[in-house]
Amino acid sequence: MIDEPENGAPENLDRRKILLGLAFASATGLAAMRLPSEPVNYLGNRKLENIVPKRIGEWEFVTASGLVVPPEDQLSKMTYSQLLTRRERWRCRAPASWPMS
Amino acid sequence: MLLVKAPLREKSLLGSLSIADIVLALGCAVMVVPTLIKVAELSWSTEQGGHGPIVLATGLWLLWRELKTATVARTRPNRVIGYGALAIFIAIYMLARITSILEVEALAMYGALLSGAYLLIGGALMRAIWFPLLYLALILPPPDTLVFAITQPIKIAISEWAVAILHALGYPIASSGVMIQIAQYELLVAAACAGLNSIVSLAAVCLFYVYLRHRSNPVAFLITALAVVPIAVFSNFVRVIVLILITYYMGEAAAQGFLHDFAGLLMFAVALLTIFSIDSLFSRFISRRRTVARL
């Protein structure tokens, strides 16, 4: 645009604009290049309900209902992709043949 | 905000758009658009950032209006400050972009844009358009930790006040923490429900009004702007009381459905009406004092 030789060296605004534009674009481009492209997704299509065994040690699955859980709000929706709630019952005398995990 | 300058020039001197302007506009667009899209996806769709589109539109309009009427001459920017700030903000922006910390990314992007603008238009003009610049910063998503730290105590206080008032009026109501028990219903002042997430939205709407009304009078602007926070708290208080009463008289289904949104709208109406009345009281007071002074 216009040089303004008020005091000191004149400013070249056109050069400055190009510099700024290039700086913004190249910073964004560089950051986009360095951005990890593989999203972290441990679960994939699998459902948490199918992964977690129905029987854990001496605890046995009873029901998924009747549990008091805090209502879902925007924060929990954002934080967790899946939520699994279960009520389990303890088997006092588990046979030794049961899997322990 | 540089994006606005480009279309502005396009309108007035369509042909004289130089290559430098185009490079600048493209560079800004490349930086701003992806971040803004992410902000829109993550923040504008929630109650916390629902004001984003409105603030963006009105803020850009204010900026355009201020720039068009600005009478301040351009001053030479301090190059060390300008380029220093630019380098710092761009470095933070890249780091935050790579690590996907959106709050920091958006803030650093805005900082980089501001330092770029400072380098181009100088300090005096930047000061002349301070309000739109500050106002536009409201579309940036605030850090969650900060929001929760500030709003949580207010949220609990509001539910306690509401319970105390309704209890004094004879309603069967009691509370413990964020749980409210009214008759057979149990209400939870949940994060999304307390409406305090909308405190920024309310503040934005009120600030916009106050600025348009009192921009020439700094004292009036300051006083009404300071009133914005208590107004936001008060209108949230009204909303909580309305929601409790709807639950009591019409049942839980009504309170969670259409009437829940209605209570949200009512809150905005209450906020605006309150600021209108404060404003008119204030104006009357000022004009009376002036007539007295003249006599």
mmCIF file of C-alpha atoms in Angstrom:
data_model
loop_
_atom_site.group_PDB
_atom_site.id
_atom_site.type_symbol
_atom_site.label_atom_id
_atom_site.label_comp_id
_atom_site.label_asym_id
_atom_site.label_seq_id
_atom_site.Cartn_x
_atom_site.Cartn_y
_atom_site.Cartn_z
ATOM 1 C CA MET A 1 0.000 0.000 0.000
ATOM 2 C CA ILE A 2 1.500 3.310 1.047
ATOM 3 C CA ASP A 3 4.851 3.885 2.598
ATOM 4 C CA GLU A 4 4.729 6.196 5.568
ATOM 5 C CA PRO A 5 8.068 7.797 6.174
ATOM 6 C CA GLU A 6 7.080 9.496 9.425
ATOM 7 C CA ASN A 7 10.081 8.518 11.438
ATOM 8 C CA GLY A 8 12.740 5.942 10.806
ATOM 9 C CA ALA A 9 12.756 3.658 7.805
ATOM 10 C CA PRO A 10 9.637 3.563 5.607
ATOM 11 C CA GLU A 11 7.321 0.623 6.118
ATOM 12 C CA ASN A 12 6.514 -1.670 3.260
ATOM 13 C CA LEU A 13 2.971 -2.731 4.033
ATOM 14 C CA ASP A 14 2.577 -4.925 0.970
ATOM 15 C CA ARG A 15 5.610 -6.930 1.969
ATOM 16 C CA ARG A 16 4.289 -7.192 5.490
ATOM 17 C CA LYS A 17 0.892 -8.434 4.289
ATOM 18 C CA ILE A 18 2.467 -11.120 2.130
ATOM 19 C CA LEU A 19 4.728 -12.086 5.016
ATOM 20 C CA LEU A 20 1.752 -12.402 7.375
ATOM 21 C CA GLY A 21 -0.326 -14.372 4.891
ATOM 22 C CA LEU A 22 2.530 -16.773 4.206
ATOM 23 C CA ALA A 23 3.330 -17.115 7.919
ATOM 24 C CA PHE A 24 -0.298 -17.965 8.784
ATOM 25 C CA ALA A 25 -0.671 -20.421 5.912
ATOM 26 C CA SER A 26 2.662 -22.150 6.436
ATOM 27 C CA ALA A 27 2.148 -22.475 10.204
ATOM 28 C CA THR A 28 -1.218 -24.111 9.572
ATOM 29 C CA GLY A 29 0.186 -26.333 6.842
ATOM 30 C CA LEU A 30 3.121 -27.440 8.977
ATOM 31 C CA ALA A 31 0.858 -28.190 11.928
ATOM 32 C CA ALA A 32 -1.534 -30.138 9.688
ATOM 33 C CA MET A 33 1.399 -32.176 8.371
ATOM 34 C CA ARG A 34 2.598 -33.010 11.861
ATOM 35 C CA LEU A 35 -0.868 -33.897 13.082
ATOM 36 C CA PRO A 36 -1.090 -37.615 13.868
ATOM 37 C CA SER A 37 -3.451 -39.145 11.338
ATOM 38 C CA GLU A 38 -4.324 -42.345 13.199
ATOM 39 C CA PRO A 39 -7.177 -41.682 15.579
ATOM 40 C CA VAL A 40 -6.909 -43.515 18.886
ATOM 41 C CA ASN A 41 -9.846 -45.878 18.989
ATOM 42 C CA TYR A 42 -9.294 -48.840 21.264
ATOM 43 C CA LEU A 43 -12.814 -50.196 21.025
ATOM 44 C CA GLY A 44 -13.572 -49.838 17.336
ATOM 45 C CA ASN A 45 -16.914 -51.379 16.477
ATOM 46 C CA ARG A 46 -16.844 -53.682 19.464
ATOM 47 C CA LYS A 47 -19.380 -53.187 22.198
ATOM 48 C CA LEU A 48 -18.107 -52.926 25.738
ATOM 49 C CA GLU A 49 -20.926 -55.238 26.780
ATOM 50 C CA ASN A 50 -19.605 -58.085 24.635
ATOM 51 C CA ILE A 51 -15.973 -57.606 25.644
ATOM 52 C CA VAL A 52 -16.364 -57.584 29.414
ATOM 53 C CA PRO A 53 -16.974 -61.183 30.516
ATOM 54 C CA LYS A 54 -20.244 -62.000 32.196
ATOM 55 C CA ARG A 55 -18.379 -63.700 34.979
ATOM 56 C CA ILE A 56 -15.349 -62.126 36.604
ATOM 57 C CA GLY A 57 -13.711 -64.314 39.218
ATOM 58 C CA GLU A 58 -16.369 -65.150 41.739
ATOM 59 C CA TRP A 59 -18.667 -62.404 40.541
ATOM 60 C CA GLU A 60 -21.517 -63.270 38.263
ATOM 61 C CA PHE A 61 -23.669 -61.002 36.104
ATOM 62 C CA VAL A 62 -27.201 -60.529 37.376
ATOM 63 C CA THR A 63 -28.846 -57.593 35.640
ATOM 64 C CA ALA A 64 -28.091 -54.319 33.956
ATOM 65 C CA SER A 65 -31.116 -52.538 35.349
ATOM 66 C CA GLY A 66 -31.964 -51.120 38.719
ATOM 67 C CA LEU A 67 -28.650 -49.353 39.131
ATOM 68 C CA VAL A 68 -28.369 -45.803 40.353
ATOM 69 C CA VAL A 69 -26.098 -43.937 37.982
ATOM 70 C CA PRO A 70 -25.717 -40.199 37.546
ATOM 71 C CA PRO A 71 -27.757 -38.954 34.584
ATOM 72 C CA GLU A 72 -25.822 -38.400 31.408
ATOM 73 C CA ASP A 73 -24.781 -34.814 30.886
ATOM 74 C CA GLN A 74 -22.760 -33.054 28.239
ATOM 75 C CA LEU A 75 -19.462 -33.678 30.019
ATOM 76 C CA SER A 76 -19.907 -37.419 30.431
ATOM 77 C CA LYS A 77 -21.203 -37.708 26.864
ATOM 78 C CA MET A 78 -18.044 -36.000 25.685
ATOM 79 C CA THR A 79 -15.703 -38.029 27.895
ATOM 80 C CA TYR A 80 -16.941 -41.596 27.454
ATOM 81 C CA SER A 81 -17.841 -43.260 24.165
ATOM 82 C CA GLN A 82 -19.533 -46.209 25.845
ATOM 83 C CA LEU A 83 -20.878 -46.751 29.303
ATOM 84 C CA LEU A 84 -21.440 -50.194 30.824
ATOM 85 C CA THR A 85 -23.299 -50.661 34.094
ATOM 86 C CA ARG A 86 -23.977 -54.071 35.617
ATOM 87 C CA ARG A 87 -25.071 -55.565 38.835
ATOM 88 C CA GLU A 88 -23.026 -58.601 39.823
ATOM 89 C CA ARG A 89 -23.609 -61.239 42.422
ATOM 90 C CA TRP A 90 -20.892 -62.857 44.491
ATOM 91 C CA ARG A 91 -20.728 -66.613 44.393
ATOM 92 C CA CYS A 92 -19.569 -67.712 47.837
ATOM 93 C CA ARG A 93 -18.228 -71.099 46.785
ATOM 94 C CA ALA A 94 -16.813 -70.985 43.347
ATOM 95 C CA PRO A 95 -15.618 -74.253 41.838
ATOM 96 C CA ALA A 96 -11.883 -74.326 41.240
ATOM 97 C CA SER A 97 -12.470 -74.852 37.539
ATOM 98 C CA TRP A 98 -13.855 -71.317 37.016
ATOM 99 C CA PRO A 99 -11.683 -68.907 35.130
ATOM 100 C CA MET A 100 -10.243 -66.277 37.379
ATOM 101 C CA SER A 101 -10.215 -63.383 35.010
ATOM 102 C CA MET B 1 -10.762 -9.713 11.678
ATOM 103 C CA LEU B 2 -8.520 -9.240 8.734
ATOM 104 C CA LEU B 3 -11.022 -11.237 6.774
ATOM 105 C CA VAL B 4 -13.494 -8.438 7.176
ATOM 106 C CA LYS B 5 -11.111 -5.884 5.891
ATOM 107 C CA ALA B 6 -10.652 -7.714 2.643
ATOM 108 C CA PRO B 7 -14.346 -7.828 1.623
ATOM 109 C CA LEU B 8 -14.682 -4.227 2.764
ATOM 110 C CA ARG B 9 -12.005 -3.155 0.385
ATOM 111 C CA GLU B 10 -13.471 -5.365 -2.295
ATOM 112 C CA LYS B 11 -16.682 -3.405 -2.124
ATOM 113 C CA SER B 12 -15.174 0.041 -2.206
ATOM 114 C CA LEU B 13 -12.292 -0.480 -4.612
ATOM 115 C CA LEU B 14 -13.016 -3.731 -6.305
ATOM 116 C CA GLY B 15 -10.306 -3.534 -8.904
ATOM 117 C CA SER B 16 -7.513 -2.290 -6.685
ATOM 118 C CA LEU B 17 -7.222 -5.431 -4.608
ATOM 119 C CA SER B 18 -3.512 -6.062 -4.732
ATOM 120 C CA ILE B 19 -1.739 -9.399 -4.717
ATOM 121 C CA ALA B 20 -0.576 -8.683 -1.167
ATOM 122 C CA ASP B 21 -4.181 -8.334 0.008
ATOM 123 C CA ILE B 22 -5.144 -11.599 -1.633
ATOM 124 C CA VAL B 23 -2.180 -13.437 -0.100
ATOM 125 C CA LEU B 24 -3.072 -12.010 3.300
ATOM 126 C CA ALA B 25 -6.743 -12.951 3.010
ATOM 127 C CA LEU B 26 -5.912 -16.465 1.820
ATOM 128 C CA GLY B 27 -3.365 -16.972 4.602
ATOM 129 C CA CYS B 28 -5.872 -15.861 7.217
ATOM 130 C CA ALA B 29 -8.564 -18.089 5.728
ATOM 131 C CA VAL B 30 -6.243 -21.105 5.735
ATOM 132 C CA MET B 31 -5.515 -20.545 9.411
ATOM 133 C CA VAL B 32 -8.961 -19.479 10.636
ATOM 134 C CA VAL B 33 -11.401 -21.720 8.781
ATOM 135 C CA PRO B 34 -10.282 -25.210 9.998
ATOM 136 C CA THR B 35 -10.073 -24.050 13.615
ATOM 137 C CA LEU B 36 -13.440 -22.296 13.420
ATOM 138 C CA ILE B 37 -15.035 -25.410 11.931
ATOM 139 C CA LYS B 38 -13.704 -27.459 14.836
ATOM 140 C CA VAL B 39 -14.922 -24.852 17.336
ATOM 141 C CA ALA B 40 -18.340 -24.902 15.672
ATOM 142 C CA GLU B 41 -18.532 -28.687 15.816
ATOM 143 C CA LEU B 42 -17.378 -29.025 19.406
ATOM 144 C CA SER B 43 -18.539 -25.893 21.141
ATOM 145 C CA TRP B 44 -21.348 -24.226 19.231
ATOM 146 C CA SER B 45 -23.526 -27.311 19.329
ATOM 147 C CA THR B 46 -23.534 -27.363 23.143
ATOM 148 C CA GLU B 47 -25.371 -25.109 25.572
ATOM 149 C CA GLN B 48 -22.068 -23.672 26.628
ATOM 150 C CA GLY B 49 -21.175 -22.229 23.252
ATOM 151 C CA GLY B 50 -24.560 -21.875 21.600
ATOM 152 C CA HIS B 51 -24.043 -18.141 21.308
ATOM 153 C CA GLY B 52 -21.093 -18.646 18.936
ATOM 154 C CA PRO B 53 -22.761 -18.016 15.566
ATOM 155 C CA ILE B 54 -24.683 -14.970 16.828
ATOM 156 C CA VAL B 55 -21.609 -13.439 18.435
ATOM 157 C CA LEU B 56 -19.573 -14.081 15.306
ATOM 158 C CA ALA B 57 -22.144 -12.402 13.070
ATOM 159 C CA THR B 58 -22.821 -9.428 15.339
ATOM 160 C CA GLY B 59 -19.136 -9.079 16.191
ATOM 161 C CA LEU B 60 -18.120 -8.939 12.537
ATOM 162 C CA TRP B 61 -20.881 -6.423 11.899
ATOM 163 C CA LEU B 62 -19.677 -4.266 14.807
ATOM 164 C CA LEU B 63 -16.105 -4.522 13.554
ATOM 165 C CA TRP B 64 -17.096 -3.473 10.045
ATOM 166 C CA ARG B 65 -19.129 -0.591 11.450
ATOM 167 C CA GLU B 66 -16.288 0.590 13.698
ATOM 168 C CA LEU B 67 -13.693 0.350 10.952
ATOM 169 C CA LYS B 68 -15.924 2.274 8.558
ATOM 170 C CA THR B 69 -16.477 5.130 11.009
ATOM 171 C CA ALA B 70 -13.044 5.117 12.636
ATOM 172 C CA THR B 71 -11.482 8.564 12.505
ATOM 173 C CA VAL B 72 -8.194 7.618 14.118
ATOM 174 C CA ALA B 73 -5.130 7.910 11.934
ATOM 175 C CA ARG B 74 -2.876 4.927 11.511
ATOM 176 C CA THR B 75 0.126 4.936 13.816
ATOM 177 C CA ARG B 76 3.323 3.004 13.327
ATOM 178 C CA PRO B 77 3.325 -0.257 15.241
ATOM 179 C CA ASN B 78 6.254 -1.291 17.380
ATOM 180 C CA ARG B 79 7.830 -3.964 15.232
ATOM 181 C CA VAL B 80 9.536 -5.809 18.096
ATOM 182 C CA ILE B 81 6.260 -6.181 19.998
ATOM 183 C CA GLY B 82 4.279 -7.059 16.887
ATOM 184 C CA TYR B 83 6.594 -9.667 15.454
ATOM 185 C CA GLY B 84 7.447 -11.021 18.918
ATOM 186 C CA ALA B 85 3.787 -11.571 19.775
ATOM 187 C CA LEU B 86 3.167 -13.040 16.334
ATOM 188 C CA ALA B 87 6.014 -15.556 16.715
ATOM 189 C CA ILE B 88 4.870 -16.610 20.191
ATOM 190 C CA PHE B 89 1.219 -17.001 19.189
ATOM 191 C CA ILE B 90 2.043 -18.906 16.001
ATOM 192 C CA ALA B 91 4.305 -21.283 17.946
ATOM 193 C CA ILE B 92 1.584 -21.916 20.560
ATOM 194 C CA TYR B 93 -0.987 -22.297 17.792
ATOM 195 C CA MET B 94 1.054 -24.980 16.027
ATOM 196 C CA LEU B 95 1.718 -26.883 19.246
ATOM 197 C CA ALA B 96 -1.937 -26.784 20.239
ATOM 198 C CA ARG B 97 -3.040 -27.748 16.741
ATOM 199 C CA ILE B 98 -0.769 -30.789 16.673
ATOM 200 C CA THR B 99 -1.890 -31.896 20.124
ATOM 201 C CA SER B 100 -5.549 -31.010 19.367
ATOM 202 C CA ILE B 101 -6.075 -28.824 22.416
ATOM 203 C CA LEU B 102 -8.851 -26.803 20.880
ATOM 204 C CA GLU B 103 -9.207 -24.129 23.580
ATOM 205 C CA VAL B 104 -5.540 -23.171 23.367
ATOM 206 C CA GLU B 105 -5.525 -23.493 19.595
ATOM 207 C CA ALA B 106 -8.423 -21.081 19.132
ATOM 208 C CA LEU B 107 -6.993 -18.600 21.622
ATOM 209 C CA ALA B 108 -3.540 -18.665 20.014
ATOM 210 C CA MET B 109 -5.097 -18.322 16.553
ATOM 211 C CA TYR B 110 -6.949 -15.234 17.664
ATOM 212 C CA GLY B 111 -3.782 -13.875 19.269
ATOM 213 C CA ALA B 112 -1.842 -14.401 16.039
ATOM 214 C CA LEU B 113 -4.564 -12.620 14.058
ATOM 215 C CA LEU B 114 -4.526 -9.712 16.508
ATOM 216 C CA SER B 115 -0.757 -9.339 16.344
ATOM 217 C CA GLY B 116 -0.986 -9.442 12.555
ATOM 218 C CA ALA B 117 -3.624 -6.726 12.647
ATOM 219 C CA TYR B 118 -1.454 -4.683 14.997
ATOM 220 C CA LEU B 119 1.448 -4.913 12.586
ATOM 221 C CA LEU B 120 -0.781 -3.671 9.771
ATOM 222 C CA ILE B 121 -3.009 -1.013 11.319
ATOM 223 C CA GLY B 122 -1.067 0.061 14.393
ATOM 224 C CA GLY B 123 -1.944 0.554 18.033
ATOM 225 C CA ALA B 124 -4.233 3.587 17.860
ATOM 226 C CA LEU B 125 -6.676 2.007 15.431
ATOM 227 C CA MET B 126 -6.600 -1.261 17.389
ATOM 228 C CA ARG B 127 -7.592 0.674 20.511
ATOM 229 C CA ALA B 128 -10.395 2.387 18.624
ATOM 230 C CA ILE B 129 -11.952 -0.981 17.751
ATOM 231 C CA TRP B 130 -11.242 -2.651 21.104
ATOM 232 C CA PHE B 131 -14.815 -3.634 21.834
ATOM 233 C CA PRO B 132 -15.531 -5.733 18.714
ATOM 234 C CA LEU B 133 -12.143 -7.405 19.145
ATOM 235 C CA LEU B 134 -12.919 -8.300 22.766
ATOM 236 C CA TYR B 135 -16.484 -9.267 21.922
ATOM 237 C CA LEU B 136 -15.365 -11.607 19.146
ATOM 238 C CA ALA B 137 -13.109 -13.384 21.661
ATOM 239 C CA LEU B 138 -16.324 -14.694 23.279
ATOM 240 C CA ILE B 139 -16.743 -17.217 20.466
ATOM 241 C CA LEU B 140 -13.538 -18.935 21.512
ATOM 242 C CA PRO B 141 -14.319 -21.933 23.706
ATOM 243 C CA PRO B 142 -13.316 -21.228 27.328
ATOM 244 C CA PRO B 143 -11.274 -23.901 29.128
ATOM 245 C CA ASP B 144 -13.556 -26.350 30.916
ATOM 246 C CA THR B 145 -11.587 -26.251 34.156
ATOM 247 C CA LEU B 146 -12.056 -22.498 34.389
ATOM 248 C CA VAL B 147 -15.758 -22.675 33.543
ATOM 249 C CA PHE B 148 -16.451 -25.348 36.147
ATOM 250 C CA ALA B 149 -14.383 -23.654 38.836
ATOM 251 C CA ILE B 150 -16.352 -20.436 38.355
ATOM 252 C CA THR B 151 -19.850 -21.735 37.721
ATOM 253 C CA GLN B 152 -20.053 -24.625 40.191
ATOM 254 C CA PRO B 153 -20.290 -22.495 43.383
ATOM 255 C CA ILE B 154 -22.785 -20.143 41.721
ATOM 256 C CA LYS B 155 -24.837 -23.102 40.553
ATOM 257 C CA ILE B 156 -25.080 -24.568 44.059
ATOM 258 C CA ALA B 157 -25.820 -21.154 45.572
ATOM 259 C CA ILE B 158 -28.629 -20.578 43.069
ATOM 260 C CA SER B 159 -30.304 -23.895 43.850
ATOM 261 C CA GLU B 160 -29.992 -23.189 47.576
ATOM 262 C CA TRP B 161 -31.579 -19.749 47.209
ATOM 263 C CA ALA B 162 -34.398 -21.182 45.105
ATOM 264 C CA VAL B 163 -35.068 -23.874 47.701
ATOM 265 C CA ALA B 164 -34.936 -21.368 50.570
ATOM 266 C CA ILE B 165 -37.442 -19.018 48.896
ATOM 267 C CA LEU B 166 -39.872 -21.772 47.892
ATOM 268 C CA HIS B 167 -39.589 -23.317 51.341
ATOM 269 C CA ALA B 168 -40.436 -19.989 52.938
ATOM 270 C CA LEU B 169 -43.482 -19.805 50.648
ATOM 271 C CA GLY B 170 -44.679 -23.129 52.016
ATOM 272 C CA TYR B 171 -43.734 -25.586 49.280
ATOM 273 C CA PRO B 172 -42.672 -29.076 50.340
ATOM 274 C CA ILE B 173 -39.104 -28.704 49.213
ATOM 275 C CA ALA B 174 -35.642 -29.519 50.509
ATOM 276 C CA SER B 175 -32.201 -29.874 49.068
ATOM 277 C CA SER B 176 -28.916 -31.570 49.681
ATOM 278 C CA GLY B 177 -26.022 -30.428 47.519
ATOM 279 C CA VAL B 178 -27.236 -30.400 43.934
ATOM 280 C CA MET B 179 -30.245 -32.645 44.660
ATOM 281 C CA ILE B 180 -33.592 -30.940 45.114
ATOM 282 C CA GLN B 181 -36.588 -32.814 46.470
ATOM 283 C CA ILE B 182 -39.976 -31.230 45.742
ATOM 284 C CA ALA B 183 -43.061 -33.228 46.728
ATOM 285 C CA GLN B 184 -42.544 -36.650 45.121
ATOM 286 C CA TYR B 185 -40.063 -35.434 42.553
ATOM 287 C CA GLU B 186 -36.332 -35.464 42.774
ATOM 288 C CA LEU B 187 -34.515 -32.882 40.681
ATOM 289 C CA LEU B 188 -30.857 -32.817 39.898
ATOM 290 C CA VAL B 189 -29.274 -29.495 39.154
ATOM 291 C CA ALA B 190 -27.168 -31.130 36.464
ATOM 292 C CA ALA B 191 -24.424 -29.454 34.527
ATOM 293 C CA ALA B 192 -26.602 -28.911 31.480
ATOM 294 C CA CYS B 193 -29.709 -28.041 33.429
ATOM 295 C CA ALA B 194 -28.597 -25.273 35.717
ATOM 296 C CA GLY B 195 -28.342 -22.985 32.728
ATOM 297 C CA LEU B 196 -25.213 -21.388 34.055
ATOM 298 C CA ASN B 197 -23.374 -22.698 31.065
ATOM 299 C CA SER B 198 -25.272 -20.028 29.251
ATOM 300 C CA ILE B 199 -23.757 -17.320 31.416
ATOM 301 C CA VAL B 200 -21.352 -16.459 28.606
ATOM 302 C CA SER B 201 -24.204 -16.365 26.105
ATOM 303 C CA LEU B 202 -26.213 -14.064 28.346
ATOM 304 C CA ALA B 203 -23.204 -11.863 28.973
ATOM 305 C CA ALA B 204 -22.552 -11.660 25.236
ATOM 306 C CA VAL B 205 -26.099 -10.593 24.386
ATOM 307 C CA CYS B 206 -26.177 -8.025 27.195
ATOM 308 C CA LEU B 207 -22.733 -6.647 26.349
ATOM 309 C CA PHE B 208 -23.752 -6.180 22.725
ATOM 310 C CA TYR B 209 -26.809 -4.191 23.767
ATOM 311 C CA VAL B 210 -24.914 -2.143 26.334
ATOM 312 C CA TYR B 211 -22.180 -1.284 23.889
ATOM 313 C CA LEU B 212 -24.557 -0.112 21.171
ATOM 314 C CA ARG B 213 -26.457 1.948 23.700
ATOM 315 C CA HIS B 214 -23.615 3.558 25.654
ATOM 316 C CA ARG B 215 -20.531 3.479 23.525
ATOM 317 C CA SER B 216 -20.088 7.221 23.695
ATOM 318 C CA ASN B 217 -20.491 7.328 27.474
ATOM 319 C CA PRO B 218 -17.721 5.344 29.202
ATOM 320 C CA VAL B 219 -19.203 5.656 32.715
ATOM 321 C CA ALA B 220 -22.619 4.394 31.683
ATOM 322 C CA PHE B 221 -20.996 1.649 29.652
ATOM 323 C CA LEU B 222 -18.872 0.494 32.563
ATOM 324 C CA ILE B 223 -21.736 0.476 35.062
ATOM 325 C CA THR B 224 -24.192 -1.393 32.835
ATOM 326 C CA ALA B 225 -21.469 -3.776 31.671
ATOM 327 C CA LEU B 226 -20.680 -4.621 35.293
ATOM 328 C CA ALA B 227 -24.382 -5.289 35.836
ATOM 329 C CA VAL B 228 -24.258 -8.049 33.222
ATOM 330 C CA VAL B 229 -22.943 -10.742 35.576
ATOM 331 C CA PRO B 230 -25.528 -10.292 38.364
ATOM 332 C CA ILE B 231 -28.200 -10.157 35.655
ATOM 333 C CA ALA B 232 -27.035 -13.485 34.244
ATOM 334 C CA VAL B 233 -27.092 -15.006 37.735
ATOM 335 C CA PHE B 234 -30.534 -13.534 38.459
ATOM 336 C CA SER B 235 -32.091 -14.806 35.239
ATOM 337 C CA ASN B 236 -30.671 -18.261 35.900
ATOM 338 C CA PHE B 237 -32.241 -18.078 39.329
ATOM 339 C CA VAL B 238 -35.615 -17.284 37.763
ATOM 340 C CA ARG B 239 -35.172 -20.197 35.399
ATOM 341 C CA VAL B 240 -34.441 -22.664 38.200
ATOM 342 C CA ILE B 241 -37.513 -21.496 40.143
ATOM 343 C CA VAL B 242 -39.690 -21.801 37.041
ATOM 344 C CA LEU B 243 -38.398 -25.315 36.378
ATOM 345 C CA ILE B 244 -39.068 -26.375 39.973
ATOM 346 C CA LEU B 245 -42.597 -24.975 39.846
ATOM 347 C CA ILE B 246 -43.300 -26.648 36.493
ATOM 348 C CA THR B 247 -42.173 -29.955 37.985
ATOM 349 C CA TYR B 248 -44.332 -29.439 41.051
ATOM 350 C CA TYR B 249 -47.524 -28.467 39.250
ATOM 351 C CA MET B 250 -47.262 -30.284 35.918
ATOM 352 C CA GLY B 251 -44.975 -33.234 36.517
ATOM 353 C CA GLU B 252 -41.507 -34.268 35.554
ATOM 354 C CA ALA B 253 -42.292 -34.965 31.896
ATOM 355 C CA ALA B 254 -43.403 -31.381 31.337
ATOM 356 C CA ALA B 255 -40.303 -29.998 32.989
ATOM 357 C CA GLN B 256 -37.965 -32.067 30.829
ATOM 358 C CA GLY B 257 -39.771 -31.492 27.550
ATOM 359 C CA PHE B 258 -40.902 -28.393 25.757
ATOM 360 C CA LEU B 259 -41.189 -26.360 28.916
ATOM 361 C CA HIS B 260 -37.515 -26.896 29.649
ATOM 362 C CA ASP B 261 -36.631 -25.048 26.461
ATOM 363 C CA PHE B 262 -39.303 -22.516 27.252
ATOM 364 C CA ALA B 263 -37.641 -21.845 30.597
ATOM 365 C CA GLY B 264 -34.371 -21.271 28.750
ATOM 366 C CA LEU B 265 -36.038 -18.740 26.470
ATOM 367 C CA LEU B 266 -37.678 -17.121 29.475
ATOM 368 C CA MET B 267 -34.250 -16.746 31.032
ATOM 369 C CA PHE B 268 -33.038 -14.759 28.035
ATOM 370 C CA ALA B 269 -36.162 -12.630 28.099
ATOM 371 C CA VAL B 270 -35.679 -11.941 31.819
ATOM 372 C CA ALA B 271 -32.034 -11.036 31.267
ATOM 373 C CA LEU B 272 -32.831 -8.628 28.454
ATOM 374 C CA LEU B 273 -35.764 -7.050 30.266
ATOM 375 C CA THR B 274 -33.627 -6.567 33.364
ATOM 376 C CA ILE B 275 -30.897 -4.859 31.438
ATOM 377 C CA PHE B 276 -33.458 -2.699 29.606
ATOM 378 C CA SER B 277 -34.945 -1.546 32.894
ATOM 379 C CA ILE B 278 -31.575 -0.908 34.530
ATOM 380 C CA ASP B 279 -30.596 0.998 31.455
ATOM 381 C CA SER B 280 -33.731 3.142 31.406
ATOM 382 C CA LEU B 281 -33.450 3.846 35.142
ATOM 383 C CA PHE B 282 -29.859 4.836 34.625
ATOM 384 C CA SER B 283 -30.661 7.096 31.683
ATOM 385 C CA ARG B 284 -33.440 8.807 33.632
ATOM 386 C CA PHE B 285 -31.123 9.333 36.576
ATOM 387 C CA ILE B 286 -28.429 10.812 34.366
ATOM 388 C CA SER B 287 -30.832 13.142 32.513
ATOM 389 C CA ARG B 288 -32.405 14.300 35.780
ATOM 390 C CA ARG B 289 -29.021 15.053 37.227
ATOM 391 C CA ARG B 290 -28.162 17.034 34.126
ATOM 392 C CA THR B 291 -31.332 19.141 34.310
ATOM 393 C CA VAL B 292 -30.668 19.806 37.972
ATOM 394 C CA ALA B 293 -27.183 20.884 37.140
ATOM 395 C CA ARG B 294 -28.530 23.244 34.498
ATOM 396 C CA LEU B 295 -30.994 24.838 36.883
#
